XYZ file of C-alpha atoms in Angstrom:
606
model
C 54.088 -20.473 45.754
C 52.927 -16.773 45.894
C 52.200 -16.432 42.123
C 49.980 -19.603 42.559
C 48.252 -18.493 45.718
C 47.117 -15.456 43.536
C 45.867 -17.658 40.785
C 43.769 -19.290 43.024
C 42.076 -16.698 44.485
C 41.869 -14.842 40.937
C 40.227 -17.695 39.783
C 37.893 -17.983 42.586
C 36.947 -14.524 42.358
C 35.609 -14.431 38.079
C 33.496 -17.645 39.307
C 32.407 -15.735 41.986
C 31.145 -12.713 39.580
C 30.056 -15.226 37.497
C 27.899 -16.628 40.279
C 26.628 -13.337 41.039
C 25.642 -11.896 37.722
C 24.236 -14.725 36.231
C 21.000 -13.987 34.993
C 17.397 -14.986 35.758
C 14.354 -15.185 33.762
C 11.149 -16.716 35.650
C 7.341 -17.110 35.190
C 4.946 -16.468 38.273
C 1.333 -16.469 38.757
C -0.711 -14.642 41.677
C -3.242 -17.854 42.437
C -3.366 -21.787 41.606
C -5.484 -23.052 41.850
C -8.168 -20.832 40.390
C -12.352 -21.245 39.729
C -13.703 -20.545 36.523
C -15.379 -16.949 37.590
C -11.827 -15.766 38.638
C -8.936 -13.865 37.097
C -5.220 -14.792 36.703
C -2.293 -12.297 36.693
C 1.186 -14.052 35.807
C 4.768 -11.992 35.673
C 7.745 -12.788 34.046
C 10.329 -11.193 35.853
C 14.198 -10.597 34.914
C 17.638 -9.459 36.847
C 18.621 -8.017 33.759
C 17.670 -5.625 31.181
C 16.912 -7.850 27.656
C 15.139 -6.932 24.402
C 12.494 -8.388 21.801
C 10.329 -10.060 24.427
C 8.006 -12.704 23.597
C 5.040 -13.736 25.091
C 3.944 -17.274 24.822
C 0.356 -18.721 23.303
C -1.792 -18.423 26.577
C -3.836 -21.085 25.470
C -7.391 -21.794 27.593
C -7.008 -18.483 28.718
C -8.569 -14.787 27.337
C -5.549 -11.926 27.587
C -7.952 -9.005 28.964
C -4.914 -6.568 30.095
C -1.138 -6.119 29.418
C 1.741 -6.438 28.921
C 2.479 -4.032 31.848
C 6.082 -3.033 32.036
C 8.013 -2.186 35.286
C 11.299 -1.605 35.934
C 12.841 -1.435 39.690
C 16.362 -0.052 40.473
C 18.009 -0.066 44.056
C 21.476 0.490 45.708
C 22.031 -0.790 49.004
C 25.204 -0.833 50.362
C 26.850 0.356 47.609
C 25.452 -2.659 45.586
C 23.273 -2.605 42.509
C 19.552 -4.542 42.465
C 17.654 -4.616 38.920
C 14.347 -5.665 38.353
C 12.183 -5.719 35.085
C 8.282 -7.060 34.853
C 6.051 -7.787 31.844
C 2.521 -8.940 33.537
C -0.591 -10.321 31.662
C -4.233 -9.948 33.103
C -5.454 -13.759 32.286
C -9.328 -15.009 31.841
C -9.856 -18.774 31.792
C -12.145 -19.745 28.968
C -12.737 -23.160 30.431
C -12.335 -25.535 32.990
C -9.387 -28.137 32.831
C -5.398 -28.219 33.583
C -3.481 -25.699 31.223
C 0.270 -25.574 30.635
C 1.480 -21.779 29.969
C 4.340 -22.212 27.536
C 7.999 -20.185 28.632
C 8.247 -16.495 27.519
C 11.566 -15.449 25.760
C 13.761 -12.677 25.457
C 17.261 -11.638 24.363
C 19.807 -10.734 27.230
C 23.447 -9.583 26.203
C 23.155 -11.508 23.038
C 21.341 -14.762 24.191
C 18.188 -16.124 24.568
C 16.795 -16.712 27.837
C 13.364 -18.549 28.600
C 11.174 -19.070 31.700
C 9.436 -21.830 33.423
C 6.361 -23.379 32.058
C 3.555 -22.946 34.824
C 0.738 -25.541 35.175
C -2.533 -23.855 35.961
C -5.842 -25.800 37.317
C -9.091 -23.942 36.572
C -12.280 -25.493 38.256
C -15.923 -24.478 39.510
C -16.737 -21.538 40.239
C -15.873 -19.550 43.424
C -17.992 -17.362 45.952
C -15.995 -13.955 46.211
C -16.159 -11.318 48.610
C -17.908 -8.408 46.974
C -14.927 -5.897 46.056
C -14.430 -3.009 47.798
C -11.667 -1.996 44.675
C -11.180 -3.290 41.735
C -10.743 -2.590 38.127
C -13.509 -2.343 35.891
C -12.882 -4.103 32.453
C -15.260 -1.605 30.528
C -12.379 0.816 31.467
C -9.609 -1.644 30.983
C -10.181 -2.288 27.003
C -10.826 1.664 26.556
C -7.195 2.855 28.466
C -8.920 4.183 31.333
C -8.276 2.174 34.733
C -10.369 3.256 37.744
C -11.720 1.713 41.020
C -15.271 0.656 40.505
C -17.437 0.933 43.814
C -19.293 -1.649 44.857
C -22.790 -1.656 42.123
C -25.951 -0.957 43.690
C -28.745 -3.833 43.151
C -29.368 -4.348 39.211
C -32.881 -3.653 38.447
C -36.104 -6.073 38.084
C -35.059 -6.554 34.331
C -32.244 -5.586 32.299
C -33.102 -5.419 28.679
C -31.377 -6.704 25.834
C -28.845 -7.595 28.551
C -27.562 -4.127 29.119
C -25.439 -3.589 25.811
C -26.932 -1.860 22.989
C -25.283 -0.778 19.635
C -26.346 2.478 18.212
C -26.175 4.068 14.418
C -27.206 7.697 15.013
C -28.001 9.232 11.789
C -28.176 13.061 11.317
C -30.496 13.287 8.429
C -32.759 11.052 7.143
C -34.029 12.821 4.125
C -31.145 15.320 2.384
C -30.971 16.306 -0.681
C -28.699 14.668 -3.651
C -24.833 15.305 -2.282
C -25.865 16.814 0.972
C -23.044 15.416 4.076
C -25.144 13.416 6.861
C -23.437 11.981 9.589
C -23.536 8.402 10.746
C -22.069 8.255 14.404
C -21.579 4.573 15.487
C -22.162 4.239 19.855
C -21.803 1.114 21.911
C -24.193 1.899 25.366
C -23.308 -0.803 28.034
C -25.120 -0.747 31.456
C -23.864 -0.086 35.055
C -24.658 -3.686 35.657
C -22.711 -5.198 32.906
C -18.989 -5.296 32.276
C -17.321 -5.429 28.477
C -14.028 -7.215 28.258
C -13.395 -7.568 24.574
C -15.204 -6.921 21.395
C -14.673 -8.051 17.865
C -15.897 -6.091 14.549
C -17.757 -9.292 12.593
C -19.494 -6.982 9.842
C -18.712 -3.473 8.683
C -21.343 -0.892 7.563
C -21.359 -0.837 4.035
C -22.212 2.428 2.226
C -23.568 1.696 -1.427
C -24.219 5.093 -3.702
C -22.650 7.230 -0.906
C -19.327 9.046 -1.153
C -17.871 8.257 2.252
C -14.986 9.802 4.355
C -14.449 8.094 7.546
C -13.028 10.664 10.490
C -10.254 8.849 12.646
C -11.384 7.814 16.387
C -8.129 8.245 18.239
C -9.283 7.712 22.353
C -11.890 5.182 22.748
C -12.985 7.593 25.980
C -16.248 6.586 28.227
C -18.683 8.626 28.403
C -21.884 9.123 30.126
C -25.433 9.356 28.961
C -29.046 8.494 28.154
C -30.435 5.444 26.705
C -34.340 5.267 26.934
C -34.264 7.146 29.744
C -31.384 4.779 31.636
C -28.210 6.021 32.761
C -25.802 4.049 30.396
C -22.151 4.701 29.916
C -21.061 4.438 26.506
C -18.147 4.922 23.895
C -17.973 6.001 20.191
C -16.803 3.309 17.893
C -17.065 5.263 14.081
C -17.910 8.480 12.690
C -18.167 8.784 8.873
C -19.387 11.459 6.493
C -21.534 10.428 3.442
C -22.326 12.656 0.502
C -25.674 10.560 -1.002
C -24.656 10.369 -5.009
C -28.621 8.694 -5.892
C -31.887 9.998 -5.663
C -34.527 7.499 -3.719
C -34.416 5.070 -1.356
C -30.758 3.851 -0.282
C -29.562 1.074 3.200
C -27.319 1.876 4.678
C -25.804 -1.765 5.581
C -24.961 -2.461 9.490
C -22.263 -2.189 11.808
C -21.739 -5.657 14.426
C -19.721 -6.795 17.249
C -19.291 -10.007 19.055
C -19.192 -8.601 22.780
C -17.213 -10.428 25.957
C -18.789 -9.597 28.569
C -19.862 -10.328 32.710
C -23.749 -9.871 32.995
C -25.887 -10.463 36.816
C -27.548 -13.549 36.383
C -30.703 -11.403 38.568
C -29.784 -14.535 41.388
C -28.213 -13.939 44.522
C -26.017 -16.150 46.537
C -26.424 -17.632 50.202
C -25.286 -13.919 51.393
C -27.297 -11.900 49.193
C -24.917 -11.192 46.897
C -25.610 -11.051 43.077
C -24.211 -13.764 41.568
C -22.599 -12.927 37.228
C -22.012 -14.967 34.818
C -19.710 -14.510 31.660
C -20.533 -15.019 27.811
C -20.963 -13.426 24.648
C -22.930 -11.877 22.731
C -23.478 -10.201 19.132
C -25.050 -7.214 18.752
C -26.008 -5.048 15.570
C -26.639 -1.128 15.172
C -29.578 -2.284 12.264
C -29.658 -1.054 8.857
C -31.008 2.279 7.847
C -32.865 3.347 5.527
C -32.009 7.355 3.801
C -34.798 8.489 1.590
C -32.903 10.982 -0.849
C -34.259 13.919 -2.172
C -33.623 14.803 -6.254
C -32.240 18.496 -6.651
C -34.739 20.671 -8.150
C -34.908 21.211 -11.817
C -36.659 24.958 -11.246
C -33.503 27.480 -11.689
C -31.024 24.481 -12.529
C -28.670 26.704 -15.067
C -27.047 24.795 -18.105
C -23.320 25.389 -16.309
C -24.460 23.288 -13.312
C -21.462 20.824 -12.264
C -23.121 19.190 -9.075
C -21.664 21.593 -6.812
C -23.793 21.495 -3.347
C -23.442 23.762 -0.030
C -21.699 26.962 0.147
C -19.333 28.406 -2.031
C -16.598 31.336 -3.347
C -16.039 31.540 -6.834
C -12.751 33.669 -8.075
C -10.513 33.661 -11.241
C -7.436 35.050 -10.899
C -4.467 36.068 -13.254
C -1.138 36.048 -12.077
C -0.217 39.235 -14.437
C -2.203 41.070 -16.894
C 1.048 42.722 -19.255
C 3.544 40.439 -20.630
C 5.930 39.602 -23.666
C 5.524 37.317 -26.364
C 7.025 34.290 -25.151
C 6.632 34.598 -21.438
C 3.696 32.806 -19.145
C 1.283 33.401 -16.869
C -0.783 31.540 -14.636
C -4.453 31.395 -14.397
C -5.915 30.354 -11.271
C -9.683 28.823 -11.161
C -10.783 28.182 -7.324
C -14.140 27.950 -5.392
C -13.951 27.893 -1.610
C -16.558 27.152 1.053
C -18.033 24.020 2.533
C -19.918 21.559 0.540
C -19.171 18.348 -1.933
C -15.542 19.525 -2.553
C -14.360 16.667 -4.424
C -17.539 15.904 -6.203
C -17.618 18.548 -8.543
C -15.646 20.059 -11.809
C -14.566 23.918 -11.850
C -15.322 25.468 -14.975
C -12.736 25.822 -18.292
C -11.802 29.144 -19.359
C -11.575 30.158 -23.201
C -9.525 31.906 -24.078
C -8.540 33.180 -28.069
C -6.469 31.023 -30.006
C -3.587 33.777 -30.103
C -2.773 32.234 -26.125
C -1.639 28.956 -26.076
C -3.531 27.049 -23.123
C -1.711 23.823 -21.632
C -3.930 21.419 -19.574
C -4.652 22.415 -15.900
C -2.745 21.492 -12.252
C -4.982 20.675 -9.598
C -5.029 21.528 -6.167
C -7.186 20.177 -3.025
C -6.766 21.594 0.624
C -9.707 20.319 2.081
C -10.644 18.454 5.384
C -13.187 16.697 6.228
C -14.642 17.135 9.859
C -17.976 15.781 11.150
C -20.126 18.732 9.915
C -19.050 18.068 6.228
C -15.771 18.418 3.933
C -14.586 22.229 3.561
C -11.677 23.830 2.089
C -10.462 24.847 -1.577
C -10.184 23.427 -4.958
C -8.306 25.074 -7.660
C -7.204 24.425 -11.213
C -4.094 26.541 -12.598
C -3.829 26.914 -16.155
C -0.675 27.896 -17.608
C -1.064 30.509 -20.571
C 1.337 31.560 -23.415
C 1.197 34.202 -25.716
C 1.989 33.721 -29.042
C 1.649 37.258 -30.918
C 1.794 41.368 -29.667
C -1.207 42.559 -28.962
C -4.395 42.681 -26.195
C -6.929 39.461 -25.703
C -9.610 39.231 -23.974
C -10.660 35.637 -21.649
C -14.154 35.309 -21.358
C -15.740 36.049 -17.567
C -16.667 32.238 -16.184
C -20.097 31.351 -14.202
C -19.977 28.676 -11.457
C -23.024 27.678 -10.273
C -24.249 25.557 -7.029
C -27.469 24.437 -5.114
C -27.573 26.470 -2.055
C -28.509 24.363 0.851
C -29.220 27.109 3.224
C -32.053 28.646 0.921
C -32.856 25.795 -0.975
C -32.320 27.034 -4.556
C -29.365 27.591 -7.012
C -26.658 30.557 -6.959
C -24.658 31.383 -9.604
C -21.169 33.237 -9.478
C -19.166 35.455 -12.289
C -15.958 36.477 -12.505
C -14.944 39.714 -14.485
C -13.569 39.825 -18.093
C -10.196 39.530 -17.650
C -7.805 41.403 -20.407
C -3.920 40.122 -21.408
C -1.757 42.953 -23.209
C 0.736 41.487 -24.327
C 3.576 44.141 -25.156
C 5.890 43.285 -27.910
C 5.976 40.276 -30.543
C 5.550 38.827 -33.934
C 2.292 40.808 -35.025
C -0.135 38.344 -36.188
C -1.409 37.805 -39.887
C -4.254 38.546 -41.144
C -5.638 34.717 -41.198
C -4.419 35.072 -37.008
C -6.621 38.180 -36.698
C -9.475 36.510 -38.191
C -9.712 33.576 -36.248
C -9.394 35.416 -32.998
C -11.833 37.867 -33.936
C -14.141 35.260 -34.748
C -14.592 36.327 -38.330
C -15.634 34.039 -40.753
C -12.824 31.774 -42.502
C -11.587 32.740 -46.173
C -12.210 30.037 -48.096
C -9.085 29.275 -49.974
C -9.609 28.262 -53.605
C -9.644 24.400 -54.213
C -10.036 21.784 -57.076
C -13.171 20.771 -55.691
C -14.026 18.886 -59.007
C -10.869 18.026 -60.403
C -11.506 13.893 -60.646
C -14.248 14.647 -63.353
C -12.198 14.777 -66.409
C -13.400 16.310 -69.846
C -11.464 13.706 -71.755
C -11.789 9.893 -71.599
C -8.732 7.388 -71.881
C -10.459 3.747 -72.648
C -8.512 0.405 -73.188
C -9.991 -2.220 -75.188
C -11.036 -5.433 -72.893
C -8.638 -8.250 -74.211
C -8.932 -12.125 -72.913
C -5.388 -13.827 -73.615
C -5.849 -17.579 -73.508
C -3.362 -19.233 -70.239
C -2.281 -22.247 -72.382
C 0.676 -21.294 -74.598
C 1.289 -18.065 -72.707
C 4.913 -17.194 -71.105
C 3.042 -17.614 -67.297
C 2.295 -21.428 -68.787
C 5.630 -22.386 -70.058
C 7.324 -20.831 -66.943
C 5.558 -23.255 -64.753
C 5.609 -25.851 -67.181
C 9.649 -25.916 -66.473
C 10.386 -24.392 -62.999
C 10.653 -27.649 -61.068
C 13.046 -28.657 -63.739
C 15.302 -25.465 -62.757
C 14.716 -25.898 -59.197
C 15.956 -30.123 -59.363
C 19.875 -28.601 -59.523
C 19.553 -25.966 -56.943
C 17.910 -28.805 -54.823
C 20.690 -31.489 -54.959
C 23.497 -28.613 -54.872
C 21.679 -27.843 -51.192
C 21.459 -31.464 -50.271
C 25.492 -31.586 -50.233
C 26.127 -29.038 -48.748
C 23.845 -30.123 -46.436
C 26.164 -33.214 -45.925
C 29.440 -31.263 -45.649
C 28.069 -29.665 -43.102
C 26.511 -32.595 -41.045
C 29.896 -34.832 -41.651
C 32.387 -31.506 -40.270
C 32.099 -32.689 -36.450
C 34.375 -29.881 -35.439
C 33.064 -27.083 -36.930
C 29.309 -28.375 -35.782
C 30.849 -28.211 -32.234
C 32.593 -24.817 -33.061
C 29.219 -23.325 -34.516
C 27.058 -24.801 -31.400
C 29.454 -23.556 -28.969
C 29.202 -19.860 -30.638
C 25.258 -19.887 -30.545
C 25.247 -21.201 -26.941
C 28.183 -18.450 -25.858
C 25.398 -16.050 -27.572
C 22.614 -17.471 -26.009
C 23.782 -17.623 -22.019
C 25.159 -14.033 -22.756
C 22.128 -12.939 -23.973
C 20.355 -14.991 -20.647
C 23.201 -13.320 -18.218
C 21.635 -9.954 -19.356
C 18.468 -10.380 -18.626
C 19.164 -11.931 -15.240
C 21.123 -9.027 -14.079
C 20.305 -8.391 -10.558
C 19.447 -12.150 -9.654
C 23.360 -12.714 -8.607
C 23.595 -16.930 -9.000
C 21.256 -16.978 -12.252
C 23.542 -14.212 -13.675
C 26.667 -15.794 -12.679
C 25.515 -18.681 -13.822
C 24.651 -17.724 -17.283
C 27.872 -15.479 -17.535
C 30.271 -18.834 -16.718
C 28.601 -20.979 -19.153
C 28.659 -18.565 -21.611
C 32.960 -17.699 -21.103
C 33.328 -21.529 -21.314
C 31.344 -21.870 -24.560
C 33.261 -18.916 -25.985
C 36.529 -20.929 -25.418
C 35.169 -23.807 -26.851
C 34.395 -22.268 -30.320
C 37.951 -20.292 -30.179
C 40.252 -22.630 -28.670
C 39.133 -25.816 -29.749
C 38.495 -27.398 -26.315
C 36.327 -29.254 -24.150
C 35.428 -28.836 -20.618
C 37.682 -31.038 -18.973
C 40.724 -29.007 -20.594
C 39.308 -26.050 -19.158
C 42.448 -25.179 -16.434
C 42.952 -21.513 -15.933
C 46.725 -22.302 -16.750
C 45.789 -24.119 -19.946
C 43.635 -21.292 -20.810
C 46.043 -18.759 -20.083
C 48.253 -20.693 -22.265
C 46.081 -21.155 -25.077
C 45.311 -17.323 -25.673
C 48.936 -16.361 -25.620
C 49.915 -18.854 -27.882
C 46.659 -18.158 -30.453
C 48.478 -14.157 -30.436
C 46.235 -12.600 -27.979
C 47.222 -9.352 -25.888
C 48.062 -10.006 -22.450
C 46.132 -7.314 -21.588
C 42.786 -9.161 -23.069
C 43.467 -12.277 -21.277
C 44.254 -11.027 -17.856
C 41.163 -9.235 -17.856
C 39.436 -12.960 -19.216
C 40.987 -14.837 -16.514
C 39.447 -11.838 -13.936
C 36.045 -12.237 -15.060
C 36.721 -16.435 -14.652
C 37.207 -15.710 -11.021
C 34.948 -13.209 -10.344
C 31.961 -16.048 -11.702
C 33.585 -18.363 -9.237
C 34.016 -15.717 -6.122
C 30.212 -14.810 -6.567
C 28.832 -17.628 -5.525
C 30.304 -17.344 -1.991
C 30.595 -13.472 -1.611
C 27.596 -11.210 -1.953
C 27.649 -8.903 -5.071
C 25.431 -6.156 -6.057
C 23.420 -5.536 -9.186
C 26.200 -2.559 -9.999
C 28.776 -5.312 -9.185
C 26.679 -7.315 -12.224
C 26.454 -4.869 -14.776
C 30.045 -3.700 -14.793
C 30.758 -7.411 -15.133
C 28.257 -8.110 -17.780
C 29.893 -4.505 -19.755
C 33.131 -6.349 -19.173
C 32.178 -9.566 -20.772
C 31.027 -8.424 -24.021
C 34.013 -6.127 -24.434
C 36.840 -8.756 -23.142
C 34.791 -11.291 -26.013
C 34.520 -8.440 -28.457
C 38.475 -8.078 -28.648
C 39.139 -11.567 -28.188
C 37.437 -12.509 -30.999
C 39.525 -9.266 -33.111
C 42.658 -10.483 -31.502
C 42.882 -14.744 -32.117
């Protein structure tokens, strides 16, 4: 009676835990009903911690914050209390009734969902002018702060308070000088920004472009004709112009959510704002682009433009015949980095010059790219002795004194120490003297002597060319009736037709198996049909004979090594495992190696 006394209460107590840990999941909203100018914050709350939350389609409704995460922990009493939030920031698009579908989410392996919540969205409501509130402007930049109660909007608010701005840094550089185009959005005290969309982006034809990363959307404020306007930089890109003339620059627009006074005020003098949308455009712009100057342009000129270092640089000067070194063309400074080509060094045919590496550490901040370029040339001497490599000029267009600078390095001499000494023909080309001519048969096709042959005209008819296909299809009538029986034989020998069609299809879904390796039921595939065509042609069989023990059987008896045929048999099951087990593509190939040798020394063996 004791033992089931204690069963009782045992049992009582799990439903009791059970009771107390199960787990709930529910869907809340802070108003409803709610008017049309008001906003809707729902929370989906949990007792439990779960994982890969998802938010349902708030349809009728514009997210404009969240998801906000908390998470609440208490002990009282000894006892444990667990709370976890994700909350939305909800803006109804339009009047009506809306269902809000459950949210989901994975608790201790299973999915939980919340109530649906039915929310009624009507006319309009007066509000009390807030005190505290959050400012959407700040919202959808990351920055929440109270905003104090506006002071009156002005007489007129132009173009509705929002204005998109392409500032330009130069209008008129030169051919591959950096301008800046810095992309602002101004918005108004009056006006609030919820959301903004990107419907067309600038487009930048004939300019080299390099756009610089905008991390923190931050607000800012400043000046815009003269108003106090808060604003927030959308884009900054360099452009390097690559055409002389007149070139657009094509514009930047948004579709803008926003809250805007409607300049009416209600029964208790309070504005009254209304929400919509509009588009806005930062305009094209037009960048008149000066030609470089042909007065001082030098021969060497690349298209290098701004500032720049020119070096060349051997890694050692003495070396043996055999050994390397490495020549290192750079220019440094600030300017078109990657727009340019460094110049080639020559160097005497005696060094062996392979093609270049090249190198680019440059950035690219606001004020134009800067950094190094370099091409390494790897050099090998081929004889003993001392060569000389030409100095190099680099020029560029100075933009700081508008007119072209030119750079040279210094002669730079290789002594190489010891080595095959080079010929005479060796010494000749790298001193640049003039080639030997060697001595040729220039003329040699005009001969002194002639060799004629008299023109002759043999008649066809009567000749050996006649007579031979005067009688050829009487030749080829026995060769032609000898092929039409064999012809037969072969057509009437059932079995061996079966034998030879089995081979050339145990060929053919070998060959198929191959190239489907990696594709695990197309390979298997391929690889059974062609094991079972291979036993047709050797055993003399058909498919319904084709029992693993009457296999077995079959190669034993037809003198095959038992070694052979238990490997066989393996690859018969592994064909018939793979379709239920996963197998990888080394799995495959070991099996397809397997195949043609097992077949190989079958075919040896019966």
């Amino acid at each position: 009676m004791t033992m089931k006394i204690k069963g009782i209460l045992l049992l009582c107590l799990v439903a009791l835990q059970s009771v107390v840990a199960q787990v709930e999941f529910k869907a809340t909203v802070s108003k409803n009903p709610i008017g049309i100018n008001e906003r809707l914050r729902i929370d989906f709350t949990m007792n439990d911690d779960g994982d890969n939350f998802e938010a349902p389609d708030f349809e009728g409704f514009k997210v404009f914050g969240g998801p906000n995460q908390s998470v609440n922990y208490s002990w009282v009493n000894g006892k444990k209390s667990f709370s976890k939030s994700y909350s939305f920031f909800l803006m109804p698009t339009k009047k009506g009734t809306f269902i809000i579908k459950p949210a989901s989410i994975e608790i201790a392996g299973r999915i939980y969902k919340t109530n649906s919540v039915k929310v009624t969205v009507g006319n309009a409501v007066t509000q009390p002018e807030p005190q505290e509130e959050e400012d959407p402007f700040a919202i959808i930049f990351g920055n929440r702060r109270p905003r104090q109660v506006a002071p009156p909007p002005p007489p007129e608010l132009k173009g509705d308070g929002i204005h998109l701005v392409a500032e330009i840094s130069n209008t008129n550089p030169y051919l591959n000088e950096p301008i800046t185009a810095v992309y602002k959005l101004y918005v108004s005290p009056y006006v609030s920004v919820s959301d903004f969309r990107e419907t067309a982006s600038p487009k930048y034809n004939n300019f080299w472009s390099q756009n610089i990363d905008v991390k923190n959307l931050s607000v800012q404020m400043g000046k815009y004709n003269g108003e106090d306007y808060r604003y927030v930089i959308l884009r900054k890109t360099v452009l390097y112009p690559q055409k002389s003339g007149k070139l657009t620059i094509e514009p930047l627009s948004l579709d803008i959510s926003m809250q805007a006074p409607t300049g009416r005020r209600d029964v208790f003098g309070r504005m009254e704002y209304t929400n919509g949308t509009k588009r806005v455009s930062a305009g094209a712009k037009a960048i008149a682009v000066k030609a470089l100057p042909e007065a001082g342009k030098t021969e060497d000129f690349t298209g290098a433009v701004g500032h720049f270092d020119f070096q060349v640089k051997p890694s050692k000067t003495t070396l043996k015949s055999g050994e390397s070194l490495q020549l290192v063309v750079s220019a440094a400074g600030k300017g078109n980095m990657k727009l340019f080509t460094l110049p080639k060094p020559v160097v005497p045919s005696a060094l062996e010059m392979y093609d270049p590496e090249h190198k680019e550490n440059v950035t690219t901040p606001l004020t134009g790219s800067q950094g190094t370029i370099s091409d390494t040339y790897t050099i090998v001497p081929q004889y003993k002795g001392t060569y000389s490599i030409k100095p190099l000029s680099f020029s560029y267009f100075d933009l700081n004194s508008k007119s072209y600078k030119t750079i040279t390095s210094e002669e730079i001499r290789i002594e190489v120490l010891d080595g095959p000494m080079p010929t005479e023909q060796t010494e000749a080309v790298a001193s640049n003297d003039k080639k030997a001519v060697q001595k040729s048969e220039q003329f040699a096709f005009v001969k002194s002597a002639t060799s004629l042959s008299p023109i002759k005209k043999d008649d066809f008819l009567g000749s050996n060319l006649f007579y031979s296909l005067l009688f050829a299809p009487l030749l080829i009538i026995p060769i032609i009736i000898l092929a039409k029986k064999k012809k037969d034989a072969i057509d009437g020998d059932v079995a061996g037709n079966k034998i030879r069609q089995s081979n050339k299809l145990a060929k053919k879904f070998l060959s198929e198996a191959n190239k489907q390796l990696g594709n695990k039921e197309a390979f298997y595939d391929a690889m059974e049909r062609a094991l079972h065509n291979f036993l047709k042609a050797k055993l003399h069989i058909e498919t319904s004979e084709m029992s693993k023990e009457n296999i077995q059987e079959l190669l034993v008896t037809k003198k095959a090594e038992n070694q052979t045929v238990s490997e066989f048999m393996q690859l018969i099951d592994n064909c018939e495992f793979a379709r239920y087990a996963p197998s990888t593509s080394v799995a495959m190939q070991q099996d397809y190696d397997k195949a043609v040798t097992v077949i190989s020394e079958l075919s040896k063996q019966i």
